[in-house]
Coordinates of C-alpha atoms in Angstrom, one line a residue:
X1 CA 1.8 13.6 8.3
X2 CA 0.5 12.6 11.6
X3 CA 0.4 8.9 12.8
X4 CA -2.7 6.8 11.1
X5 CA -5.0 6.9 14.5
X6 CA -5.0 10.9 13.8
X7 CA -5.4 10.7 10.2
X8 CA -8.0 8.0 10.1
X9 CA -10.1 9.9 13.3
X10 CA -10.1 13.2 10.2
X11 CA -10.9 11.0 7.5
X12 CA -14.1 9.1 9.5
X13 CA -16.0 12.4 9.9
X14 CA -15.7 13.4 5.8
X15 CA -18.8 11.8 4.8
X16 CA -18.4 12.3 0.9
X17 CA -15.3 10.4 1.2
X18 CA -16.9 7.5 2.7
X19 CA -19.2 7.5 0.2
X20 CA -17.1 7.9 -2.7
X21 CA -14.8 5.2 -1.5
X22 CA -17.5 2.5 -0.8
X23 CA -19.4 2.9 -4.2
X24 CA -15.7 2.9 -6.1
X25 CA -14.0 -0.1 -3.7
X26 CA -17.4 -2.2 -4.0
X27 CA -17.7 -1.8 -7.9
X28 CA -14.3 -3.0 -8.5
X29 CA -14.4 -6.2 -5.9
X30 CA -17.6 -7.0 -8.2
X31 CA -15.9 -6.8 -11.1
X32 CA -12.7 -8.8 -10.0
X33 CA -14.8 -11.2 -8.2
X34 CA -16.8 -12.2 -11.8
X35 CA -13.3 -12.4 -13.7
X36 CA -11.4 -14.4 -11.0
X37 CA -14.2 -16.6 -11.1
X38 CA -14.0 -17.9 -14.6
X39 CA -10.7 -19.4 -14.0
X40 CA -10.4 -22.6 -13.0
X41 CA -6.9 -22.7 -12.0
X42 CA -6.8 -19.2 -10.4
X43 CA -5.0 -20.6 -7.0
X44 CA -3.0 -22.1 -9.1
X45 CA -1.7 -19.3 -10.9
X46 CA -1.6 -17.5 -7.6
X47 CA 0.9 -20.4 -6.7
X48 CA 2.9 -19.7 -9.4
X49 CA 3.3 -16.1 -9.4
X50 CA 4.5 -16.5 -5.5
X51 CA 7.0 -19.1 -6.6
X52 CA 8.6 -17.7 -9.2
X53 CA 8.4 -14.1 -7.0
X54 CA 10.0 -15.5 -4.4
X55 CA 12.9 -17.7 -6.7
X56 CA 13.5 -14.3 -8.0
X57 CA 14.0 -12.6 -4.7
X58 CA 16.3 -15.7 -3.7
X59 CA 18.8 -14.6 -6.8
X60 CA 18.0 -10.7 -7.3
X61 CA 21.8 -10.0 -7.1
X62 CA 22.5 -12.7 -10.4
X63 CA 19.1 -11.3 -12.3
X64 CA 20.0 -8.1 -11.6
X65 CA 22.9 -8.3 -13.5
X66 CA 21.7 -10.3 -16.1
X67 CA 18.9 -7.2 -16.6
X68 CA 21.4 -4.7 -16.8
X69 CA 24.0 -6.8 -19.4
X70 CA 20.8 -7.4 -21.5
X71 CA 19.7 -3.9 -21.7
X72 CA 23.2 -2.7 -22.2
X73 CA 23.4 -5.0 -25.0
X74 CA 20.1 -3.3 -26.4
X75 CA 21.6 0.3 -26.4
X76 CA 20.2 1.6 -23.1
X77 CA 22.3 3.3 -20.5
X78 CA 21.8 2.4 -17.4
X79 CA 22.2 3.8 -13.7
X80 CA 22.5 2.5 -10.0
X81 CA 20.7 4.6 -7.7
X82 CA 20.9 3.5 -3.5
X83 CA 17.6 6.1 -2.4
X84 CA 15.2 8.7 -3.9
X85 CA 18.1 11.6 -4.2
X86 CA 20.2 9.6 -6.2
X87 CA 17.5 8.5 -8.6
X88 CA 15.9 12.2 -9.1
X89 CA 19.4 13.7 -9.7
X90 CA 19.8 11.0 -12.3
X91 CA 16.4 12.2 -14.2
X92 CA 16.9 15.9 -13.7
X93 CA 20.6 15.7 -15.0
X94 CA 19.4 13.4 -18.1
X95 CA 17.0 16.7 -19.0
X96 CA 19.3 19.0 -18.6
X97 CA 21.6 17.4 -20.7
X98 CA 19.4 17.8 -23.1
X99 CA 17.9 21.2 -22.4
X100 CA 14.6 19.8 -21.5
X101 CA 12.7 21.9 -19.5
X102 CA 9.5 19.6 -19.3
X103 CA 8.7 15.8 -19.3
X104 CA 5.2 13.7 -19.6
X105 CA 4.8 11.1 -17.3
X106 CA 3.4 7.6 -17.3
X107 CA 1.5 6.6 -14.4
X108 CA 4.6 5.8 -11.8
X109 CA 4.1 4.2 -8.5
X110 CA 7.9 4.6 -7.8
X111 CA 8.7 8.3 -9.2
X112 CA 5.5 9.5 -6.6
X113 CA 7.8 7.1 -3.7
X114 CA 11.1 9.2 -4.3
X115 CA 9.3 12.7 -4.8
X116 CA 10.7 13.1 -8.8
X117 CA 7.9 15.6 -9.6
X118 CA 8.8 18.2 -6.3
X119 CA 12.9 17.1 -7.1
X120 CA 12.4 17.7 -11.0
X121 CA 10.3 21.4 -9.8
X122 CA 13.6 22.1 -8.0
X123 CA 15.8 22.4 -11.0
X124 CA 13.4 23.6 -13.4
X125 CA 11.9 20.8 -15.4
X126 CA 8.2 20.4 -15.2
X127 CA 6.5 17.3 -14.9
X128 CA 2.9 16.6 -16.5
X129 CA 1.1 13.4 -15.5
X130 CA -0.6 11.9 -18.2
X131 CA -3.1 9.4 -16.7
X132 CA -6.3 10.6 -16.0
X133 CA -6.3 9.8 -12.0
X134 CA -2.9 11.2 -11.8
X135 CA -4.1 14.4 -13.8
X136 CA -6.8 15.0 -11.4
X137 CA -4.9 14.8 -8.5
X138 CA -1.8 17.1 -9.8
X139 CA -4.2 19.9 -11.1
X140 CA -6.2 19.3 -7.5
X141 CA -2.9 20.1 -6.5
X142 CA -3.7 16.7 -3.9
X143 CA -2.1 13.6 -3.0
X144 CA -2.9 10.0 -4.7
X145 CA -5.2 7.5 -2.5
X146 CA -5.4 4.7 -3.9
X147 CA -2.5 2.5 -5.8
X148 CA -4.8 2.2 -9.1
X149 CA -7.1 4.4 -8.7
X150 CA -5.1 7.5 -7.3
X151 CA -8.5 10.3 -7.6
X152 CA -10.8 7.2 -6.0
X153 CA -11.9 9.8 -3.5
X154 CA -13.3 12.3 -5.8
X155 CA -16.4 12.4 -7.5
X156 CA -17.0 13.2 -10.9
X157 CA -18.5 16.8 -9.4
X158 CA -15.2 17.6 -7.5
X159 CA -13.1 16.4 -10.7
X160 CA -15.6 18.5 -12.9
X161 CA -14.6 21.5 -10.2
X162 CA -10.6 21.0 -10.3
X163 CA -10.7 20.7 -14.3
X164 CA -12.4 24.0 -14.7
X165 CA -10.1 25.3 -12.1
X166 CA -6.7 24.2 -13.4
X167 CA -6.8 23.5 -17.0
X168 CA -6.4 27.2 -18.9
X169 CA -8.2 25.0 -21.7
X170 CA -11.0 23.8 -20.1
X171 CA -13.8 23.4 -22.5
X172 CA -16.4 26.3 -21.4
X173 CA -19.6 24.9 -20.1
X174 CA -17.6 21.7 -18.9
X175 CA -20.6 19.2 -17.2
X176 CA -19.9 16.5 -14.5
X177 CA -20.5 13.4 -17.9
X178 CA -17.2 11.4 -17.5
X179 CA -17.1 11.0 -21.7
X180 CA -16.6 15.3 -21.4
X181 CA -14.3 15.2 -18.4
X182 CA -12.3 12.9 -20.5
X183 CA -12.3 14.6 -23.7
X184 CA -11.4 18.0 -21.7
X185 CA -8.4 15.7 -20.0
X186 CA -7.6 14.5 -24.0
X187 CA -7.4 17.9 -25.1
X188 CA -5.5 19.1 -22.2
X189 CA -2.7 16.4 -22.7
X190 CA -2.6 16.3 -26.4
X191 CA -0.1 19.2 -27.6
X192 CA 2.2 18.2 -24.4
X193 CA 2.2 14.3 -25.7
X194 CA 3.2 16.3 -29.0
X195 CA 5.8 18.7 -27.8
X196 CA 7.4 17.0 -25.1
X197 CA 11.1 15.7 -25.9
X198 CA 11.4 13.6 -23.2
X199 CA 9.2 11.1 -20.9
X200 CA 9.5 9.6 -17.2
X201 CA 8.2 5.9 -17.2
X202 CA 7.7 3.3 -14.1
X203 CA 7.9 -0.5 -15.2
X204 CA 5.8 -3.2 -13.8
X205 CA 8.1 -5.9 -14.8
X206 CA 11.8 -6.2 -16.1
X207 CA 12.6 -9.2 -18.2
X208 CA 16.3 -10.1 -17.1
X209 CA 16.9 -12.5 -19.9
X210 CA 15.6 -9.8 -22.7
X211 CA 16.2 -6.3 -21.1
X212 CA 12.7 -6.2 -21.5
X213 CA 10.2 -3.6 -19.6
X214 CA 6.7 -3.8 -19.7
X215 CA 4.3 -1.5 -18.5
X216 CA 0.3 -2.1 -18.5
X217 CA -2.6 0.6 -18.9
X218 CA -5.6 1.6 -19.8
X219 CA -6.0 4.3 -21.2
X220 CA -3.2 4.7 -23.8
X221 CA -1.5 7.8 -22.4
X222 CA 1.5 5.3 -21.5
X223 CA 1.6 4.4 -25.5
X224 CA 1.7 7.8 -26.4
X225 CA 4.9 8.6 -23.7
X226 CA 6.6 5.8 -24.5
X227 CA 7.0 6.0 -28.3
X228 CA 6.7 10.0 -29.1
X229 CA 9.4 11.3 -26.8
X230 CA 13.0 11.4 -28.2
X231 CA 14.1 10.2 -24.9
X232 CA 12.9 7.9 -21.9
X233 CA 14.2 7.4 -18.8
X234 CA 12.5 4.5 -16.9
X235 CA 12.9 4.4 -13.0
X236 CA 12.3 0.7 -11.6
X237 CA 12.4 -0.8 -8.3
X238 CA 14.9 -3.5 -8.1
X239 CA 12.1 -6.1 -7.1
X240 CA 9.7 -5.7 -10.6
X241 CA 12.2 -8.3 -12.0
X242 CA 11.1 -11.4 -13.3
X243 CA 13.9 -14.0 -15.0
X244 CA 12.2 -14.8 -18.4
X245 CA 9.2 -14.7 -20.6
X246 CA 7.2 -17.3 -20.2
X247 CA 7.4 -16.1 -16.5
X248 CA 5.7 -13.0 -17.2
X249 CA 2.9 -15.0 -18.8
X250 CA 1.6 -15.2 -15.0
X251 CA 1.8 -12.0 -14.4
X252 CA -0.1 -11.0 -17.3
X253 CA -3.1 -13.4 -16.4
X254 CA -3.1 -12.7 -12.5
X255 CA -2.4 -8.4 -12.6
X256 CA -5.6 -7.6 -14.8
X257 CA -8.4 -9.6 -13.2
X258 CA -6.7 -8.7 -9.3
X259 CA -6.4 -4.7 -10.5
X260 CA -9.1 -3.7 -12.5
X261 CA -11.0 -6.6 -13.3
X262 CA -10.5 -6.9 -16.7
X263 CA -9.1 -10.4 -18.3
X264 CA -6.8 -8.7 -20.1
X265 CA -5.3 -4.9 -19.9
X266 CA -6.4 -2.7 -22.9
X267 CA -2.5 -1.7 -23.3
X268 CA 0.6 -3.7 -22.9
X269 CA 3.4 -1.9 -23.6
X270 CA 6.7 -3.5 -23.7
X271 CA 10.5 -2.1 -24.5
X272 CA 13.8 -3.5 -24.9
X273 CA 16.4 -1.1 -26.0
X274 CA 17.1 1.6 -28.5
X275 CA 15.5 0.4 -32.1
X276 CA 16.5 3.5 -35.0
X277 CA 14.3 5.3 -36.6
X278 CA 11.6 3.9 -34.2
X279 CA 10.8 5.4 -30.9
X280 CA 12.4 7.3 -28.3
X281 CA 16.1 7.4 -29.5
X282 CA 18.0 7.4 -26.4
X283 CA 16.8 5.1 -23.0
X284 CA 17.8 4.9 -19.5
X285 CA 17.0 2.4 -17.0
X286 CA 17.4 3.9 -13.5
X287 CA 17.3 0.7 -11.2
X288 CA 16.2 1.7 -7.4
X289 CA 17.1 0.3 -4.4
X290 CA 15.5 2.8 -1.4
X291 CA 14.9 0.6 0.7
X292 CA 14.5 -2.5 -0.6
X293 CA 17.3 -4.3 0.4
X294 CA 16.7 -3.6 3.9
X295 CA 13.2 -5.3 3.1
X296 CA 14.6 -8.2 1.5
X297 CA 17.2 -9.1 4.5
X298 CA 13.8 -9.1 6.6
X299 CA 12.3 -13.2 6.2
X300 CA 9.4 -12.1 7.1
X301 CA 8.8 -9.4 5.9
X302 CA 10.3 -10.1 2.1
X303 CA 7.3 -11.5 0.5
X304 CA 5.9 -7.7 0.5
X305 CA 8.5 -7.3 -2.3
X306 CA 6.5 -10.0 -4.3
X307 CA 3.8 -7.3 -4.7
X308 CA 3.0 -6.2 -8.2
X309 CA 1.0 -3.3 -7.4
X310 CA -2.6 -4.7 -8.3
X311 CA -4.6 -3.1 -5.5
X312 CA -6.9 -6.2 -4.7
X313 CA -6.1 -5.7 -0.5
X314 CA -7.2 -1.8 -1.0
X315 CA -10.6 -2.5 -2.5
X316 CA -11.5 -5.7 0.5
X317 CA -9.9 -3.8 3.1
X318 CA -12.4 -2.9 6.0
X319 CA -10.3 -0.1 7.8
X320 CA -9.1 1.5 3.6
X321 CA -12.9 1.6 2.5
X322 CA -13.6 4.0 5.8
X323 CA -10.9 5.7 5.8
X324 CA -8.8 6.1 2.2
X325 CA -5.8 6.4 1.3
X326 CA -4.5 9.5 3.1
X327 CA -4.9 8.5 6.4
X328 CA -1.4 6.4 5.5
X329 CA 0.8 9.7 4.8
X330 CA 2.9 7.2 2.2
X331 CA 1.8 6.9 -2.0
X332 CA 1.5 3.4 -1.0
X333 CA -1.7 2.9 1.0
X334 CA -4.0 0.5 3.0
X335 CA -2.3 -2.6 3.7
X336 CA 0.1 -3.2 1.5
X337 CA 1.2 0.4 2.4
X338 CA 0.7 -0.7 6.1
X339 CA 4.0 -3.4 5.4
X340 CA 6.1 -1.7 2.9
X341 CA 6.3 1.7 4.0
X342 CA 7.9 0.2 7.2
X343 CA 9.9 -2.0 5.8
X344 CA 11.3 0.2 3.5
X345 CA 11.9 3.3 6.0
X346 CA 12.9 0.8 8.6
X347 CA 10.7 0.9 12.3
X348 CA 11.7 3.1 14.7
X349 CA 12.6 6.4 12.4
X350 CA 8.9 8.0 12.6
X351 CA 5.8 7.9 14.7
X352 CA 3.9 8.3 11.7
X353 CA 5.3 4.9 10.0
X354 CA 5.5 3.3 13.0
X355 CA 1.5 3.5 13.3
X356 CA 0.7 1.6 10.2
X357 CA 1.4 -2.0 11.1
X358 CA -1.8 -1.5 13.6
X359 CA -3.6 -0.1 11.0
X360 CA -5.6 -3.1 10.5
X361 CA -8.1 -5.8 11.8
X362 CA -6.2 -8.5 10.7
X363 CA -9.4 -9.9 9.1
X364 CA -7.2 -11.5 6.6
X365 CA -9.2 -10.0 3.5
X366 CA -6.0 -9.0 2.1
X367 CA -4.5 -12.3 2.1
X368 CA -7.3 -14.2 0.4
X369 CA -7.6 -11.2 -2.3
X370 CA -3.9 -11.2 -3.3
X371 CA -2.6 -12.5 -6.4
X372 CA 0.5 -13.4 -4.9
X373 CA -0.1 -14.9 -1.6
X374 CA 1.0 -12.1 0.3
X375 CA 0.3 -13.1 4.3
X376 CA 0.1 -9.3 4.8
X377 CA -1.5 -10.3 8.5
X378 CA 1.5 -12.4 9.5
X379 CA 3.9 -9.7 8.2
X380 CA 1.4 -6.7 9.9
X381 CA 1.9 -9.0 13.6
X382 CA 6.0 -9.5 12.9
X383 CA 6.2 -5.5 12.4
X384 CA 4.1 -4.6 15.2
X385 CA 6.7 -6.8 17.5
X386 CA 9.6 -4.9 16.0
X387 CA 7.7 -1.7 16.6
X388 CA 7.4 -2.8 20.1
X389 CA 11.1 -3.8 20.2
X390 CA 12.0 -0.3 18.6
X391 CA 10.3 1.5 21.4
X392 CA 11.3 -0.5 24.6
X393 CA 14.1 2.0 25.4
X394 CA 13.1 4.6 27.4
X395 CA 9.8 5.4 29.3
X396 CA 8.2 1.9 29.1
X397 CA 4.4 3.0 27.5
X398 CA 1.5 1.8 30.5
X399 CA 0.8 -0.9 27.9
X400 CA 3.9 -2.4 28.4
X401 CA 3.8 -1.5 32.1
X402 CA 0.4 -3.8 32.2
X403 CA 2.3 -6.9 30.1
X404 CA 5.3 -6.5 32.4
X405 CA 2.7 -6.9 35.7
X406 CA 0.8 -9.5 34.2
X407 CA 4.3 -11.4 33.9
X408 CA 5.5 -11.0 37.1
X409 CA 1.3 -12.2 38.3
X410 CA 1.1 -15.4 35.8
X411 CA 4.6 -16.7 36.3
X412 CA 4.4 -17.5 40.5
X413 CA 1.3 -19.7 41.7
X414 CA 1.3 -18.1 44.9
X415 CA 0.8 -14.6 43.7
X416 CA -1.3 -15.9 41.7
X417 CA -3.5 -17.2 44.6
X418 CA -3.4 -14.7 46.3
X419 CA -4.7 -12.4 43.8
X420 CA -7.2 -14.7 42.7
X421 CA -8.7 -14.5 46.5
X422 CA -8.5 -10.7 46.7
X423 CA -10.7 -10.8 43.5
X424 CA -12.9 -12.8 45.2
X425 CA -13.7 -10.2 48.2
X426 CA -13.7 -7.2 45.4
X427 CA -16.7 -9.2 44.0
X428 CA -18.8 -8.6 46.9
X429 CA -17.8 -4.7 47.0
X430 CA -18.1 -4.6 43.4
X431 CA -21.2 -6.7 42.5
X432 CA -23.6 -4.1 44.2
X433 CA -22.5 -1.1 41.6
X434 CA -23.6 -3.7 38.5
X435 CA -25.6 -2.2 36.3
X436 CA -26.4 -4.5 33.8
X437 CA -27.0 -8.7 34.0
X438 CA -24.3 -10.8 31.6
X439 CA -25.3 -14.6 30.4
X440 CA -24.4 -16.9 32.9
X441 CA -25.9 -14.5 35.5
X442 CA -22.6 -12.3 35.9
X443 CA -22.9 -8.5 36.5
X444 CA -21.7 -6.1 34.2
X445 CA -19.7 -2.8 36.3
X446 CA -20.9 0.4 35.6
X447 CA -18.9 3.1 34.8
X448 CA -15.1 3.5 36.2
X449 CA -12.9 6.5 37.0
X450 CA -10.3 7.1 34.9
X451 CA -8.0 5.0 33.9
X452 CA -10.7 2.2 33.9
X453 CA -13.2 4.5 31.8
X454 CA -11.2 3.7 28.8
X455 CA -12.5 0.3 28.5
X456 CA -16.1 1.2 30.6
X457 CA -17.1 3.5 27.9
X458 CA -17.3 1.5 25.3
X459 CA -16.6 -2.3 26.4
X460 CA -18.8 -4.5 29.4
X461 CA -16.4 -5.0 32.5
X462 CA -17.7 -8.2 34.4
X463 CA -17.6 -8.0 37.8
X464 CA -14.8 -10.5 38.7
X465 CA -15.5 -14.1 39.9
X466 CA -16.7 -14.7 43.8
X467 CA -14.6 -17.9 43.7
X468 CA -11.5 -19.0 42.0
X469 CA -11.2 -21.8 39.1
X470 CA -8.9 -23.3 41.9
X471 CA -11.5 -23.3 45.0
X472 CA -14.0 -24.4 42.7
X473 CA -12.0 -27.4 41.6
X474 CA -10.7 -28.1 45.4
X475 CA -14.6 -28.4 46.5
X476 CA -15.1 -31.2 44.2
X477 CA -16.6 -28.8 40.8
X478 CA -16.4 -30.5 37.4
X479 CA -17.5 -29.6 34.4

């Protein structure tokens, strides 16, 4: 993928997309902003989902442990994986150990991060996604855009388009009516749901003192993988832990209302363990690092692994709702995506990840919209300095050439001076090219040669002071 400026420059002149994303991004932040308003103590739980994030992060070696005792203790295997190739040979060798040549899919943030649908593909086991944005994108034969939302840049035309193109079954006649899309998507899914002997879940939260995971949708496909399948493997990020049950009462009241504004999510799944006769018969737990431990060494930058996935910076981001999700080359996008990508690659590896921290206007948007008090802006400046920091070896960039000079100017009160009085003859050579009068009487410079066009393009230059702060003062000026 190329770096975000690139990406972003493609995705400004695709005017559907603009469209698409500004009618879907605006009717969610209506919706969350009517739910979130009905609770009174909504900072409050925002407070408390932070806290008890952030407590958990502190101890993620002791709950980690305690997880994986309780779910042993429930009849689940489970497995350590370091990165994505551990965790996909894990999954692929659980399918062929059972001959499985196919599995359904819940919705998964973390199987799209490691690539398990491509690493599956590789040794012979299909994948089907089950949930209807995921659907669209696989049979569009795309990538996802948004975190809930994955076909937000498609209209129901386009989707009417990809159905008719990739489902063999596609009711003939098919019309653009999202109740037909859906019931072609229903019939599509229903005799894999039936057939398929095992299923590949996410979690959005592990209860460490149960062995509990819990995983919330809307549209039921989840339901359907996670009790028909004789066998479930369940790939979660080390960081969806939370320590007990009443904990996860927070999570349940916060995630709705900040994702898809809904007070509570039409299904809430939960797990613990093999129970006979009843469900999938055999469960693994497949707990991933890939990353995350370099993120959680980071001070700064470890409250990005209190995110729960909601969304809510997506749909109030400025620069995401003009460009999508794409522009961000990583399945986790806008700014969320613009913090944890980096973190979890590590800065320095890739131009293309490297770019994302400045993928922003650190409007703060993000920060006020998150359920968990994220300060994405004060984590986007701290990663932008380690960017800078990554890159100071070598060729210095003429950005860092202009800091470096600015230095050496500021730091000695003679050069200083002296420069200040050499701007003050430049004003009299200067001032006749002004095109344009500033307020406070200043000319504005016309158009420079190159390298000063850069700014004189787009951006007044004033024409620089015919005296210094320091003459002024000297003469007697005040304020």
């Amino acid at each position: 993928m190329p770096a975000f400026p690139e990406a972003a420059r493609k995705a400004l002149a695709d005017t559907q997309l603009r469209r698409n994303l500004a009618h879907a991004t605006g009717t969610i932040r209506a919706k969350r902003a009517a739910v979130v308003g009905e609770v009174g103590e909504w900072e409050e739980l925002r407070l408390a989902g932070a806290a008890i994030k952030d407590n958990t992060l502190r101890r993620l070696d002791e709950y980690l442990l305690q997880l994986e005792a309780s779910l042993q203790a429930r009849g689940a295997t489970v497995h350590w994986a370091r990165d994505a190739a551990e965790a996909c040979e894990i999954v692929a060798k659980v399918a062929h150990t059972h001959g499985v040549d196919e599995v359904v899919k819940v919705k998964s943030m973390v199987t799209q991060e490691i690539g398990l649908n491509e690493a599956l593909a590789e040794h012979g086991v299909t994948a089907w996604e089950t949930d209807l944005a995921e659907l669209i994108v696989q049979l569009g034969d795309d990538l996802p855009s948004h975190i809930l939302v994955p076909a937000i840049h498609r209209n129901r035309a386009e989707i009417r388009e990809i159905f008719r193109r990739g489902m063999d079954d596609a009711p003939p006649g098919l019309s653009d009516e999202p109740a037909e899309l859906a019931a072609a998507a229903r019939l599509h899914l229903r005799e894999k749901f039936l057939r398929a002997r095992m299923a590949v879940s996410g979690a959005n939260f592990a209860v460490a003192d149960s062995g509990t995971l819990v995983v919330v949708e809307s549209e039921g496909n989840g339901r359907m993988c996670l009790t028909l399948p004789e066998v479930l493997v369940s790939v979660v990020g080390i960081e969806k832990i939370v320590p007990t049950w009443s904990d996860l009462d927070v999570f349940l009241q916060l995630l709705p209302r900040s994702s898809t504004g809904e007070r509570m999510n039409p299904y809430t799944s939960t797990w613990s363990g093999v129970t006979p006769g009843d469900g999938p018969q055999e469960m693994h737990v497949v707990l991933l690092d890939n990353g995350r431990t370099r993120a959680l060494a980071d001070e700064v930058g470890r409250q990005a692994l209190r995110c729960i996935r909601c969304s809510a910076c997506l749909n109030v981001c400025p620069v995401y709702e003009r460009t999508g999700g794409h522009a961000y080359g990583s399945v986790y996008p806008g700014p969320i995506g613009a913090i944890l990508n980096p973190l979890l690659k590590g800065v320095g590896v890739d131009e293309q990840t490297d770019s994302l921290p400045y993928a922003s206007s650190l409007c703060g948007a993000c920060f006020d919209a998150c359920p968990v008090r994220i300060d994405i802006p004060e984590v986007l400046v701290h990663l932008r300095s380690k960017v800078v920091d990554a890159h100071r070896e070598g060729t210095p960039k003429p950005e860092a050439l202009a800091m470096k000079s600015a230095s050496w100017l500021l730091s000695d009160a003679r050069r200083l001076s002296a420069a200040e009085r050499g701007l003050g003859v430049a004003n009299r050579a200067l001032t006749r090219f002004g095109k344009r009068v500033l307020p406070g009487g200043r000319r504005a410079l016309g158009r420079l040669p190159w390298p000063g066009s850069l700014w004189t393009n787009a951006r007044d230059l004033p024409a620089p002071s015919r005296e210094s702060f320091r003459t002024w003062w000297r003469r007697g000026g005040r304020p």
